């Protein structure tokens, strides 16, 4: 699995996929700053916007591009000819995507740290960083999902699912069903940390906001389940695509 991950790292070297890990969060930070500069809550708005829409689209785009790069370069022939177990290889691919997602979280964290040096934030910097890395964990389950979807369909279907899932998550956010809707987990967790609801409204001082740290455990469990399913079906999918 780790060997497959290292191979995937070499494959994506000098590709747009690598550049996307820092270009995407920078674009999100810049655009959000321009739109919310007048509110005085730019840092919180960046994290809020990232939590319910941009992280989902980023993962779908990144993983879809990885799959497209594999198809265009080798048509999976390199993987098929490899002596490695295909299920383990898929787990390595998922691990690689998780690593890229972690890098993106680190880039966004650096941007937030830099932004906090000249922007006023009314919450602690540690809360902001905790929210960002919490979002990273809460969206881990999406990685094996998009890895599977992009192979059996294409890049655009994965992005469409991410977009629809994000929209549905916004609508059910405050309802009871919102807690069991996975696309909603990454937007539930930051609320108590950044003191801002998904709709952009600040949490009132008299408002009791329960923490949603349970979403971290739920995401990890779902990530493991979907990774096993994706790995088990990888051989059949690759042969079909070949």
mmCIF file of C-alpha atoms in Angstrom:
data_model
loop_
_atom_site.group_PDB
_atom_site.id
_atom_site.type_symbol
_atom_site.label_atom_id
_atom_site.label_comp_id
_atom_site.label_asym_id
_atom_site.label_seq_id
_atom_site.Cartn_x
_atom_site.Cartn_y
_atom_site.Cartn_z
ATOM 1 C CA UNK A 1 0.000 0.000 0.000
ATOM 2 C CA UNK A 2 2.764 2.470 0.948
ATOM 3 C CA UNK A 3 4.801 1.461 -2.101
ATOM 4 C CA UNK A 4 1.776 2.130 -4.311
ATOM 5 C CA UNK A 5 1.379 5.506 -2.629
ATOM 6 C CA UNK A 6 5.008 6.407 -3.373
ATOM 7 C CA UNK A 7 4.494 5.390 -7.016
ATOM 8 C CA UNK A 8 1.427 7.638 -7.241
ATOM 9 C CA UNK A 9 3.441 10.515 -5.793
ATOM 10 C CA UNK A 10 6.009 10.116 -8.583
ATOM 11 C CA UNK A 11 3.265 9.901 -11.228
ATOM 12 C CA UNK A 12 1.747 13.237 -10.254
ATOM 13 C CA UNK A 13 5.086 15.036 -10.105
ATOM 14 C CA UNK A 14 5.094 18.146 -12.323
ATOM 15 C CA UNK A 15 1.391 17.859 -13.062
ATOM 16 C CA UNK A 16 -1.471 20.298 -12.488
ATOM 17 C CA UNK A 17 -2.624 17.969 -9.709
ATOM 18 C CA UNK A 18 0.319 18.955 -7.507
ATOM 19 C CA UNK A 19 -0.161 22.649 -8.276
ATOM 20 C CA UNK A 20 -3.848 22.373 -7.470
ATOM 21 C CA UNK A 21 -3.047 21.648 -3.812
ATOM 22 C CA UNK A 22 -1.860 25.228 -3.307
ATOM 23 C CA UNK A 23 -3.535 27.133 -6.157
ATOM 24 C CA UNK A 24 -7.057 26.073 -5.156
ATOM 25 C CA UNK A 25 -6.922 27.204 -1.488
ATOM 26 C CA UNK A 26 -5.232 30.469 -2.496
ATOM 27 C CA UNK A 27 -8.014 31.216 -4.997
ATOM 28 C CA UNK A 28 -10.670 30.392 -2.394
ATOM 29 C CA UNK A 29 -8.982 32.632 0.179
ATOM 30 C CA UNK A 30 -8.621 35.544 -2.258
ATOM 31 C CA UNK A 31 -12.172 35.353 -3.643
ATOM 32 C CA UNK A 32 -13.720 34.944 -0.190
ATOM 33 C CA UNK A 33 -11.663 37.854 1.146
ATOM 34 C CA UNK A 34 -12.927 40.103 -1.642
ATOM 35 C CA UNK A 35 -16.560 39.176 -1.039
ATOM 36 C CA UNK A 36 -16.482 39.322 2.763
ATOM 37 C CA UNK A 37 -13.925 42.089 3.376
ATOM 38 C CA UNK A 38 -16.627 44.515 4.526
ATOM 39 C CA UNK A 39 -17.996 42.122 7.164
ATOM 40 C CA UNK A 40 -14.896 42.102 9.336
ATOM 41 C CA UNK A 41 -14.994 38.312 9.579
ATOM 42 C CA UNK A 42 -12.848 37.314 6.617
ATOM 43 C CA UNK A 43 -10.895 34.513 8.319
ATOM 44 C CA UNK A 44 -14.031 32.873 9.684
ATOM 45 C CA UNK A 45 -15.758 33.259 6.313
ATOM 46 C CA UNK A 46 -12.861 31.560 4.499
ATOM 47 C CA UNK A 47 -13.081 28.539 6.795
ATOM 48 C CA UNK A 48 -16.872 28.525 6.615
ATOM 49 C CA UNK A 49 -16.951 28.629 2.809
ATOM 50 C CA UNK A 50 -14.247 25.975 2.629
ATOM 51 C CA UNK A 51 -16.185 23.652 4.931
ATOM 52 C CA UNK A 52 -19.421 23.263 3.006
ATOM 53 C CA UNK A 53 -18.635 23.772 -0.682
ATOM 54 C CA UNK A 54 -15.023 24.262 -1.753
ATOM 55 C CA UNK A 55 -13.421 21.266 -0.032
ATOM 56 C CA UNK A 56 -15.983 18.948 -1.633
ATOM 57 C CA UNK A 57 -15.396 20.359 -5.120
ATOM 58 C CA UNK A 58 -11.633 20.320 -4.620
ATOM 59 C CA UNK A 59 -11.560 16.627 -3.692
ATOM 60 C CA UNK A 60 -13.807 15.648 -6.608
ATOM 61 C CA UNK A 61 -11.686 17.671 -9.053
ATOM 62 C CA UNK A 62 -8.338 16.460 -7.721
ATOM 63 C CA UNK A 63 -9.248 12.767 -7.627
ATOM 64 C CA UNK A 64 -10.969 12.985 -11.008
ATOM 65 C CA UNK A 65 -7.823 14.503 -12.517
ATOM 66 C CA UNK A 66 -5.682 11.766 -10.967
ATOM 67 C CA UNK A 67 -7.864 9.110 -12.585
ATOM 68 C CA UNK A 68 -7.867 10.946 -15.928
ATOM 69 C CA UNK A 69 -4.075 11.260 -15.805
ATOM 70 C CA UNK A 70 -3.786 7.503 -15.224
ATOM 71 C CA UNK A 71 -6.095 6.710 -18.140
ATOM 72 C CA UNK A 72 -4.429 9.129 -20.553
ATOM 73 C CA UNK A 73 -0.865 8.098 -19.688
ATOM 74 C CA UNK A 74 -0.993 4.315 -19.231
ATOM 75 C CA UNK A 75 -4.672 3.297 -19.459
ATOM 76 C CA UNK A 76 -4.056 1.398 -16.195
ATOM 77 C CA UNK A 77 -1.618 -0.954 -17.990
ATOM 78 C CA UNK A 78 1.173 -0.146 -15.539
ATOM 79 C CA UNK A 79 -1.064 -1.069 -12.631
ATOM 80 C CA UNK A 80 -2.284 -4.249 -14.314
ATOM 81 C CA UNK A 81 1.266 -5.382 -15.044
ATOM 82 C CA UNK A 82 2.394 -4.627 -11.504
ATOM 83 C CA UNK A 83 3.004 -7.627 -9.217
ATOM 84 C CA UNK A 84 1.324 -5.723 -6.393
ATOM 85 C CA UNK A 85 -2.102 -6.748 -5.174
ATOM 86 C CA UNK A 86 -4.647 -4.525 -6.918
ATOM 87 C CA UNK A 87 -6.654 -3.994 -3.756
ATOM 88 C CA UNK A 88 -3.525 -2.835 -1.958
ATOM 89 C CA UNK A 89 -2.708 -0.613 -4.923
ATOM 90 C CA UNK A 90 -6.095 1.074 -4.672
ATOM 91 C CA UNK A 91 -5.562 1.662 -0.967
ATOM 92 C CA UNK A 92 -2.248 3.274 -1.904
ATOM 93 C CA UNK A 93 -4.033 5.545 -4.378
ATOM 94 C CA UNK A 94 -6.522 6.536 -1.682
ATOM 95 C CA UNK A 95 -3.664 7.198 0.743
ATOM 96 C CA UNK A 96 -1.987 9.397 -1.872
ATOM 97 C CA UNK A 97 -5.153 11.462 -2.350
ATOM 98 C CA UNK A 98 -5.496 11.778 1.425
ATOM 99 C CA UNK A 99 -1.931 13.073 1.585
ATOM 100 C CA UNK A 100 -2.679 15.706 -1.072
ATOM 101 C CA UNK A 101 -5.776 16.756 0.859
ATOM 102 C CA UNK A 102 -3.630 17.133 3.985
ATOM 103 C CA UNK A 103 -1.177 19.333 2.084
ATOM 104 C CA UNK A 104 -4.072 21.544 0.989
ATOM 105 C CA UNK A 105 -5.236 21.832 4.602
ATOM 106 C CA UNK A 106 -1.703 22.905 5.555
ATOM 107 C CA UNK A 107 -1.651 25.526 2.777
ATOM 108 C CA UNK A 108 -4.999 26.925 3.924
ATOM 109 C CA UNK A 109 -3.710 26.989 7.507
ATOM 110 C CA UNK A 110 -0.667 29.002 6.427
ATOM 111 C CA UNK A 111 -2.934 31.458 4.600
ATOM 112 C CA UNK A 112 -5.081 31.839 7.715
ATOM 113 C CA UNK A 113 -1.992 32.429 9.879
ATOM 114 C CA UNK A 114 -0.721 35.057 7.440
ATOM 115 C CA UNK A 115 -4.165 36.654 7.223
ATOM 116 C CA UNK A 116 -4.493 36.844 10.991
ATOM 117 C CA UNK A 117 -1.366 39.018 11.132
ATOM 118 C CA UNK A 118 -3.144 41.925 9.429
ATOM 119 C CA UNK A 119 -6.828 41.039 9.893
ATOM 120 C CA UNK A 120 -8.759 41.186 13.126
ATOM 121 C CA UNK A 121 -10.169 37.853 14.278
ATOM 122 C CA UNK A 122 -12.368 37.550 17.342
ATOM 123 C CA UNK A 123 -11.619 33.884 17.900
ATOM 124 C CA UNK A 124 -8.358 32.142 18.706
ATOM 125 C CA UNK A 125 -5.997 31.159 15.919
ATOM 126 C CA UNK A 126 -5.849 27.642 17.345
ATOM 127 C CA UNK A 127 -9.626 27.348 16.925
ATOM 128 C CA UNK A 128 -9.250 28.313 13.263
ATOM 129 C CA UNK A 129 -6.504 25.753 12.679
ATOM 130 C CA UNK A 130 -8.465 23.108 14.577
ATOM 131 C CA UNK A 131 -11.459 23.765 12.328
ATOM 132 C CA UNK A 132 -9.367 23.418 9.152
ATOM 133 C CA UNK A 133 -7.820 20.095 10.135
ATOM 134 C CA UNK A 134 -11.180 18.931 11.477
ATOM 135 C CA UNK A 135 -12.643 19.613 8.027
ATOM 136 C CA UNK A 136 -9.799 17.594 6.500
ATOM 137 C CA UNK A 137 -10.712 14.573 8.641
ATOM 138 C CA UNK A 138 -14.457 15.049 8.163
ATOM 139 C CA UNK A 139 -14.064 14.836 4.372
ATOM 140 C CA UNK A 140 -11.746 11.810 4.279
ATOM 141 C CA UNK A 141 -14.698 9.558 3.444
ATOM 142 C CA UNK A 142 -15.194 11.417 0.151
ATOM 143 C CA UNK A 143 -11.807 10.306 -1.176
ATOM 144 C CA UNK A 144 -12.610 6.595 -1.765
ATOM 145 C CA UNK A 145 -16.077 7.625 -2.991
ATOM 146 C CA UNK A 146 -14.697 9.905 -5.723
ATOM 147 C CA UNK A 147 -11.931 7.431 -6.529
ATOM 148 C CA UNK A 148 -14.588 4.832 -7.291
ATOM 149 C CA UNK A 149 -16.971 7.251 -9.029
ATOM 150 C CA UNK A 150 -14.343 8.763 -11.315
ATOM 151 C CA UNK A 151 -13.376 5.309 -12.581
ATOM 152 C CA UNK A 152 -16.849 3.948 -13.296
ATOM 153 C CA UNK A 153 -18.084 7.277 -14.704
ATOM 154 C CA UNK A 154 -15.893 10.348 -15.206
ATOM 155 C CA UNK A 155 -14.527 13.510 -13.655
ATOM 156 C CA UNK A 156 -17.681 15.538 -14.293
ATOM 157 C CA UNK A 157 -19.994 13.100 -12.533
ATOM 158 C CA UNK A 158 -17.788 13.236 -9.429
ATOM 159 C CA UNK A 159 -17.874 17.040 -9.449
ATOM 160 C CA UNK A 160 -21.655 17.004 -9.967
ATOM 161 C CA UNK A 161 -22.113 14.654 -6.996
ATOM 162 C CA UNK A 162 -19.902 16.893 -4.863
ATOM 163 C CA UNK A 163 -21.865 19.991 -5.876
ATOM 164 C CA UNK A 164 -25.273 18.390 -5.325
ATOM 165 C CA UNK A 165 -24.136 16.920 -2.016
ATOM 166 C CA UNK A 166 -22.963 20.354 -0.890
ATOM 167 C CA UNK A 167 -26.277 21.984 -1.829
ATOM 168 C CA UNK A 168 -28.321 19.304 -0.084
ATOM 169 C CA UNK A 169 -26.055 19.666 2.945
ATOM 170 C CA UNK A 170 -26.861 23.380 3.139
ATOM 171 C CA UNK A 171 -30.616 22.740 3.034
ATOM 172 C CA UNK A 172 -30.596 19.989 5.676
ATOM 173 C CA UNK A 173 -27.927 21.575 7.867
ATOM 174 C CA UNK A 174 -30.261 22.689 10.632
ATOM 175 C CA UNK A 175 -32.619 19.711 10.436
ATOM 176 C CA UNK A 176 -32.372 16.416 12.289
ATOM 177 C CA UNK A 177 -31.428 14.587 9.086
ATOM 178 C CA UNK A 178 -28.437 16.899 8.698
ATOM 179 C CA UNK A 179 -26.502 15.004 11.345
ATOM 180 C CA UNK A 180 -26.645 11.740 9.414
ATOM 181 C CA UNK A 181 -25.924 13.292 6.010
ATOM 182 C CA UNK A 182 -22.157 12.821 5.445
ATOM 183 C CA UNK A 183 -21.769 15.865 3.193
ATOM 184 C CA UNK A 184 -22.938 17.953 6.140
ATOM 185 C CA UNK A 185 -20.332 16.742 8.640
ATOM 186 C CA UNK A 186 -17.550 19.082 7.518
ATOM 187 C CA UNK A 187 -19.813 22.120 7.974
ATOM 188 C CA UNK A 188 -21.151 21.030 11.374
ATOM 189 C CA UNK A 189 -17.766 20.659 13.056
ATOM 190 C CA UNK A 190 -16.389 24.220 12.587
ATOM 191 C CA UNK A 191 -19.477 26.029 13.943
ATOM 192 C CA UNK A 192 -18.485 25.787 17.609
ATOM 193 C CA UNK A 193 -14.856 26.603 16.765
ATOM 194 C CA UNK A 194 -15.198 29.602 14.440
ATOM 195 C CA UNK A 195 -18.479 30.780 15.999
ATOM 196 C CA UNK A 196 -20.181 31.057 12.618
ATOM 197 C CA UNK A 197 -23.106 29.152 11.144
ATOM 198 C CA UNK A 198 -23.089 27.759 7.607
ATOM 199 C CA UNK A 199 -25.350 30.611 6.471
ATOM 200 C CA UNK A 200 -22.657 33.091 7.511
ATOM 201 C CA UNK A 201 -24.426 34.367 10.625
ATOM 202 C CA UNK A 202 -22.368 34.632 13.781
ATOM 203 C CA UNK A 203 -23.228 32.492 16.773
ATOM 204 C CA UNK A 204 -24.963 34.654 19.383
ATOM 205 C CA UNK A 205 -23.455 34.897 22.853
ATOM 206 C CA UNK A 206 -26.654 33.488 24.345
ATOM 207 C CA UNK A 207 -26.755 30.628 21.833
ATOM 208 C CA UNK A 208 -25.756 27.158 22.967
ATOM 209 C CA UNK A 209 -23.919 25.428 20.126
ATOM 210 C CA UNK A 210 -23.147 21.753 20.740
ATOM 211 C CA UNK A 211 -19.785 20.523 19.520
ATOM 212 C CA UNK A 212 -19.801 18.081 16.637
ATOM 213 C CA UNK A 213 -16.538 16.254 17.291
ATOM 214 C CA UNK A 214 -18.391 12.977 16.823
ATOM 215 C CA UNK A 215 -18.293 13.677 13.070
ATOM 216 C CA UNK A 216 -14.552 12.962 13.122
ATOM 217 C CA UNK A 217 -15.107 9.388 14.301
ATOM 218 C CA UNK A 218 -18.037 8.958 11.901
ATOM 219 C CA UNK A 219 -15.951 10.146 8.949
ATOM 220 C CA UNK A 220 -13.046 7.829 9.798
ATOM 221 C CA UNK A 221 -15.372 4.818 10.066
ATOM 222 C CA UNK A 222 -17.059 5.659 6.744
ATOM 223 C CA UNK A 223 -13.644 6.258 5.165
ATOM 224 C CA UNK A 224 -12.498 2.767 6.177
ATOM 225 C CA UNK A 225 -15.715 1.160 4.907
ATOM 226 C CA UNK A 226 -15.669 2.953 1.539
ATOM 227 C CA UNK A 227 -11.930 2.314 1.130
ATOM 228 C CA UNK A 228 -12.464 -1.421 1.615
ATOM 229 C CA UNK A 229 -15.340 -1.416 -0.874
ATOM 230 C CA UNK A 230 -13.355 0.570 -3.430
ATOM 231 C CA UNK A 231 -10.291 -1.648 -2.992
ATOM 232 C CA UNK A 232 -12.325 -4.837 -3.326
ATOM 233 C CA UNK A 233 -13.908 -3.661 -6.582
ATOM 234 C CA UNK A 234 -10.759 -2.117 -8.050
ATOM 235 C CA UNK A 235 -9.566 -5.139 -10.032
ATOM 236 C CA UNK A 236 -12.917 -5.604 -11.749
ATOM 237 C CA UNK A 237 -13.204 -1.904 -12.564
ATOM 238 C CA UNK A 238 -9.682 -1.632 -13.961
ATOM 239 C CA UNK A 239 -10.088 -4.695 -16.181
ATOM 240 C CA UNK A 240 -13.386 -3.322 -17.472
ATOM 241 C CA UNK A 241 -11.806 0.054 -18.238
ATOM 242 C CA UNK A 242 -8.863 -1.654 -19.896
#
